Short mmCIF file of C-alpha atoms in Angstrom, two decimals:
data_model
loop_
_atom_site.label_atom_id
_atom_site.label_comp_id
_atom_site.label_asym_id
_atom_site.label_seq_id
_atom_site.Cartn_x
_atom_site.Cartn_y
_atom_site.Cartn_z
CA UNK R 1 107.12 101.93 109.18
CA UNK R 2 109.32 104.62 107.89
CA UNK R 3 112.22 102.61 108.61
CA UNK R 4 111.00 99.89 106.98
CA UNK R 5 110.72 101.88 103.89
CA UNK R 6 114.33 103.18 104.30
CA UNK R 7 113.83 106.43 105.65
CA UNK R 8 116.04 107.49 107.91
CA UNK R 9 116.24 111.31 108.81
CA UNK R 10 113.96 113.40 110.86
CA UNK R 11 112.55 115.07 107.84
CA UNK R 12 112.25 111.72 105.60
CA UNK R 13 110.08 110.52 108.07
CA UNK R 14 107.84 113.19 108.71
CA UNK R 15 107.12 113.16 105.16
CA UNK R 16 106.50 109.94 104.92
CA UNK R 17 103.96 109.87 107.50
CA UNK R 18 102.13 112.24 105.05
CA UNK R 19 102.03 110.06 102.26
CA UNK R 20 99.91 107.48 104.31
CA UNK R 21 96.43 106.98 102.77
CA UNK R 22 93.46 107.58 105.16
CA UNK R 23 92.76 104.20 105.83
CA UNK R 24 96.33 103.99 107.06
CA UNK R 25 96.33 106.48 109.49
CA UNK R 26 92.76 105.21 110.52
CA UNK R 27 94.37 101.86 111.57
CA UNK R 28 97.66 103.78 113.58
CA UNK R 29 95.16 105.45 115.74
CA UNK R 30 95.72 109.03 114.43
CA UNK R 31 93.28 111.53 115.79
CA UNK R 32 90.49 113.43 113.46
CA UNK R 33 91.06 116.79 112.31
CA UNK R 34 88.95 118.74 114.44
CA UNK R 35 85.66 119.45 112.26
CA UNK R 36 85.97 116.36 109.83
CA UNK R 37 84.71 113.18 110.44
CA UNK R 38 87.15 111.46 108.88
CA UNK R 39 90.23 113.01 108.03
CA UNK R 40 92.95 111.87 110.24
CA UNK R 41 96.22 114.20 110.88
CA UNK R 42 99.91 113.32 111.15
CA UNK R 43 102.26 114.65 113.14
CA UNK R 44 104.32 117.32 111.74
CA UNK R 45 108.14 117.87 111.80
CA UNK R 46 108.19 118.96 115.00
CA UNK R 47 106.41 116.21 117.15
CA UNK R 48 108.72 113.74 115.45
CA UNK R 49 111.79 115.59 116.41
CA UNK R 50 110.93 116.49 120.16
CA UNK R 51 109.68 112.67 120.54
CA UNK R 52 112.88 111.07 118.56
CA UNK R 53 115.44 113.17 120.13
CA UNK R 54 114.24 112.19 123.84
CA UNK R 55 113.05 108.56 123.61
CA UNK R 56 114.69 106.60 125.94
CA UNK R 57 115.80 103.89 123.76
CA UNK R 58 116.30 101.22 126.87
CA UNK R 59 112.95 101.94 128.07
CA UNK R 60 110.64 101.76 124.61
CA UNK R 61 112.95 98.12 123.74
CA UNK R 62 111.84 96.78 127.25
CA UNK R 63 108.26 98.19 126.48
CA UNK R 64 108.05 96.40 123.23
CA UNK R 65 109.98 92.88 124.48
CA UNK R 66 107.12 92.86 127.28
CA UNK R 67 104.17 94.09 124.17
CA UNK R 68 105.98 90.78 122.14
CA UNK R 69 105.97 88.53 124.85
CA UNK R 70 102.55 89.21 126.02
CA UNK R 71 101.54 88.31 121.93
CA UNK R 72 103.81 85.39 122.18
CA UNK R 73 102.07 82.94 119.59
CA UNK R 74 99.66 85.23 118.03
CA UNK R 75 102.09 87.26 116.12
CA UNK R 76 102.77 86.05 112.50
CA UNK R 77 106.16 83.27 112.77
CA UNK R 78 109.10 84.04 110.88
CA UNK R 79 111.06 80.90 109.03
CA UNK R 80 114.22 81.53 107.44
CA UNK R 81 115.08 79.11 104.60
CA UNK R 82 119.26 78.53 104.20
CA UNK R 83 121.07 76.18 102.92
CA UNK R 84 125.01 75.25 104.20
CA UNK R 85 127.41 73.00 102.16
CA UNK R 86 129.20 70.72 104.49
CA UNK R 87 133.10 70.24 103.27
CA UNK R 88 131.81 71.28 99.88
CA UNK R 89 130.75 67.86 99.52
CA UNK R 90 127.06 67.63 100.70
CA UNK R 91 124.43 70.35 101.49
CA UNK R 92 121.80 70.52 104.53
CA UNK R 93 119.15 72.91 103.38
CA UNK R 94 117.08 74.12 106.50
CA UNK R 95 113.51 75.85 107.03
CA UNK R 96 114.04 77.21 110.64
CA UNK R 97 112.38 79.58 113.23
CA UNK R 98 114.01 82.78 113.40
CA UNK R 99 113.99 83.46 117.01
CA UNK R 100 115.46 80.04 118.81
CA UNK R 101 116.85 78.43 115.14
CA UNK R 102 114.45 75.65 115.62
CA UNK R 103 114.12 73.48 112.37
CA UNK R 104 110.74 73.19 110.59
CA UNK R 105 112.20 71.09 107.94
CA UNK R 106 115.19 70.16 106.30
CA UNK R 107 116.44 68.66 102.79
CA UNK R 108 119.54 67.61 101.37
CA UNK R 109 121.37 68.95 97.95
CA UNK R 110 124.53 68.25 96.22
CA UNK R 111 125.67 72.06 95.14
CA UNK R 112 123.46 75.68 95.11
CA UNK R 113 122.38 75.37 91.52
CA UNK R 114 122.53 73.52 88.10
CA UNK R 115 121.81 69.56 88.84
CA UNK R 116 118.90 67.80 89.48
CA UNK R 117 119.22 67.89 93.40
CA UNK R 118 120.71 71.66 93.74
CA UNK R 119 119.79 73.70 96.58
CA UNK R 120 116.71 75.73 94.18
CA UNK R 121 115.64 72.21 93.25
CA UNK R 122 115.44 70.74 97.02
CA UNK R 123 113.59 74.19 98.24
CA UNK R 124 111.32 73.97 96.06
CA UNK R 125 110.72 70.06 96.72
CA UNK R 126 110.72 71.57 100.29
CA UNK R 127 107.92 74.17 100.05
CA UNK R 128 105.97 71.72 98.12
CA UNK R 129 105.59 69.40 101.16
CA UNK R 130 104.97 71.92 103.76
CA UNK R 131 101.04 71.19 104.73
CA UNK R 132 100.53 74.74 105.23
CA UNK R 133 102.51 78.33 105.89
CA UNK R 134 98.80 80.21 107.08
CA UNK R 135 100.63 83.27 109.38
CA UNK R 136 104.18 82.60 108.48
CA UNK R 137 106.57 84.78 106.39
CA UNK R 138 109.78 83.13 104.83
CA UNK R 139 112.65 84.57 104.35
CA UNK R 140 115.56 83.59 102.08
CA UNK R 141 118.59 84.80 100.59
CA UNK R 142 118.96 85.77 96.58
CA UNK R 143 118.99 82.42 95.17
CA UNK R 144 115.73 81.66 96.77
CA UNK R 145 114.32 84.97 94.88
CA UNK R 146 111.95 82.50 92.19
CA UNK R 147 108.95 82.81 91.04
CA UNK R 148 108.39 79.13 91.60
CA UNK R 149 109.01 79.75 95.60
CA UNK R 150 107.08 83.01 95.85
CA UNK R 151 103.92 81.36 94.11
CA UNK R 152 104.09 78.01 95.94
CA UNK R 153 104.80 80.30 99.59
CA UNK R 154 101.59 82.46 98.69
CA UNK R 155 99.03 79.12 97.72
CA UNK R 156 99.70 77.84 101.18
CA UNK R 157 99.14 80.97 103.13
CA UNK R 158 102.24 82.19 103.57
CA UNK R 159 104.08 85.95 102.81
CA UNK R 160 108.01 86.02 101.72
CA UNK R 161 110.40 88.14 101.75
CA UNK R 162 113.49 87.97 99.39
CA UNK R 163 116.55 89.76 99.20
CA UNK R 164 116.82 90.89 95.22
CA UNK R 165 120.49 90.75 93.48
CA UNK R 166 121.76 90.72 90.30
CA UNK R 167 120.38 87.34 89.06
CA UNK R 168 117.12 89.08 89.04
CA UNK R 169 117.93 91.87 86.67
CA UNK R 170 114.70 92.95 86.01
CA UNK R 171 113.44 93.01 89.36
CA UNK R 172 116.40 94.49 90.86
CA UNK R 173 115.80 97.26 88.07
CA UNK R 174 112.66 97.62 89.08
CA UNK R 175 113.17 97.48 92.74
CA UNK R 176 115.76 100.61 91.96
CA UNK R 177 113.56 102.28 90.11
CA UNK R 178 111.17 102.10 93.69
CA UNK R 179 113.85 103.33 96.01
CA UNK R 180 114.41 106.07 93.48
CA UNK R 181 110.81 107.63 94.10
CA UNK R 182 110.14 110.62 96.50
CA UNK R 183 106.79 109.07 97.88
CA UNK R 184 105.93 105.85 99.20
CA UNK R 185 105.16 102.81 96.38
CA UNK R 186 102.21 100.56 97.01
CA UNK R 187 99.48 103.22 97.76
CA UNK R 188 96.02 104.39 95.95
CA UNK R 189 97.51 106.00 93.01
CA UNK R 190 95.55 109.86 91.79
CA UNK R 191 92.51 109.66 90.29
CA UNK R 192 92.47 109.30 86.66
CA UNK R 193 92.94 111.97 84.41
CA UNK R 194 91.00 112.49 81.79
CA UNK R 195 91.56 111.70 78.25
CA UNK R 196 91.96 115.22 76.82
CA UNK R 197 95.05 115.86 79.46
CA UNK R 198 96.58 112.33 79.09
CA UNK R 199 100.16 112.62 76.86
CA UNK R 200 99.43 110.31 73.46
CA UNK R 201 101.96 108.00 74.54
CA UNK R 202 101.07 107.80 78.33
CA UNK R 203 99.52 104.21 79.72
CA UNK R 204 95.44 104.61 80.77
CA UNK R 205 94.64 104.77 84.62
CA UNK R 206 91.76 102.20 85.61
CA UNK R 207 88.85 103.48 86.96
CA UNK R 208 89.10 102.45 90.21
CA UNK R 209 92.87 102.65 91.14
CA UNK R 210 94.41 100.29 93.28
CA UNK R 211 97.31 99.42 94.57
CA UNK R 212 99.98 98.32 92.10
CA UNK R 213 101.03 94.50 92.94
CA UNK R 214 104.51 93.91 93.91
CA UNK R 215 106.41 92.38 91.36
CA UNK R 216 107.36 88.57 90.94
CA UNK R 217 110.95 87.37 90.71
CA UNK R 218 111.29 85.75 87.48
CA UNK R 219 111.25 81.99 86.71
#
């Protein structure tokens, strides 16, 4: 998970095993903090180090093939959506499996963007048709990064993920601006403070704090 979240020292992940909400670390299997009931510790520096530094890399990748293959077909399905010009005169635009390359579905386009069969206009035709994404996550490059896509992925059960470049400015600012904090984004914000300690210009908590949605690529 810390990898995931771009950690990659020793330390960095340590700390980011703190910043995991209860509920979290309830779900990993961490054990209870002997006298609570339902605080549940993380390792410290330490365990991380002494279990990194002697992991036998060979022996926890054929541990997890044979944990993957036993889950063969009950794991969620990954689909990568590409398209490929062909002599820069046609375009094959493919929805395929990312494990064998098997195509789900394919449509054709005339050039990545700007006429009324580019590549954004047949994935989108594409998506439409799918009957239904339920335990699949798409992936796509930068173009594919639409609102449009992300919506019509997420009505038919589906997740995405999208690489973010500059056509997105916005979002890539505000993807920055994510890398850029010390914790982990996406978890139960601090309870509210009140009103008397709240700067005049600051924006009010809600009373129940959730989790702050992950922003949509624009249109």
């Amino acid at each position: 998970m810390a990898l995931l979240a771009g950690r990659r020292e020793i330390a960095e992940i340590a700390r980011f095993a703190t910043t995991l909400a209860q509920p979290q670390r309830r779900q990993l299997g961490l054990p209870l903090k002997k006298g609570t009931r339902a605080f549940h510790e993380v390792p410290g520096y330490s365990v991380f180090y002494q279990v990194l530094t002697r992991l036998d890399p060979e022996a926890f990748a054929r541990r997890l093939n044979d944990w993957l293959q036993s889950r063969s077909g009950t794991l969620p399905q990954a689909l990568a959506l590409d398209g490929k010009m062909i002599r820069d005169h046609i375009g094959l635009l493919t929805l395929a499996q990312h494990e064998d390359g098997a195509p789900q579905a394919v449509a054709v386009y005339d050039q990545k963007e700007g006429t009324p069969r580019c590549e954004q206009t047949a994935a989108a035709a594409l998506l439409e048709k799918l009957p239904s994404l339920d335990g699949k996550i798409i992936t796509a490059d930068p173009l594919h990064c639409q609102r449009h896509h992300a919506r019509t992925i997420v009505e038919k059960g589906g997740d995405y993920l999208f690489q973010i470049k500059g056509n997105q400015p916005n979002l890539l600012k505000a993807a920055h601006g994510l890398d850029a904090l010390a914790g982990t984004p996406f978890l139960p914000t601090a309870n509210a403070v009140t009103v008397a300690s709240k700067p005049g210009n600051s924006m009010p908590f809600p009373s129940n704090p959730s989790p702050p949605a992950s922003p949509l690529p624009a249109p």
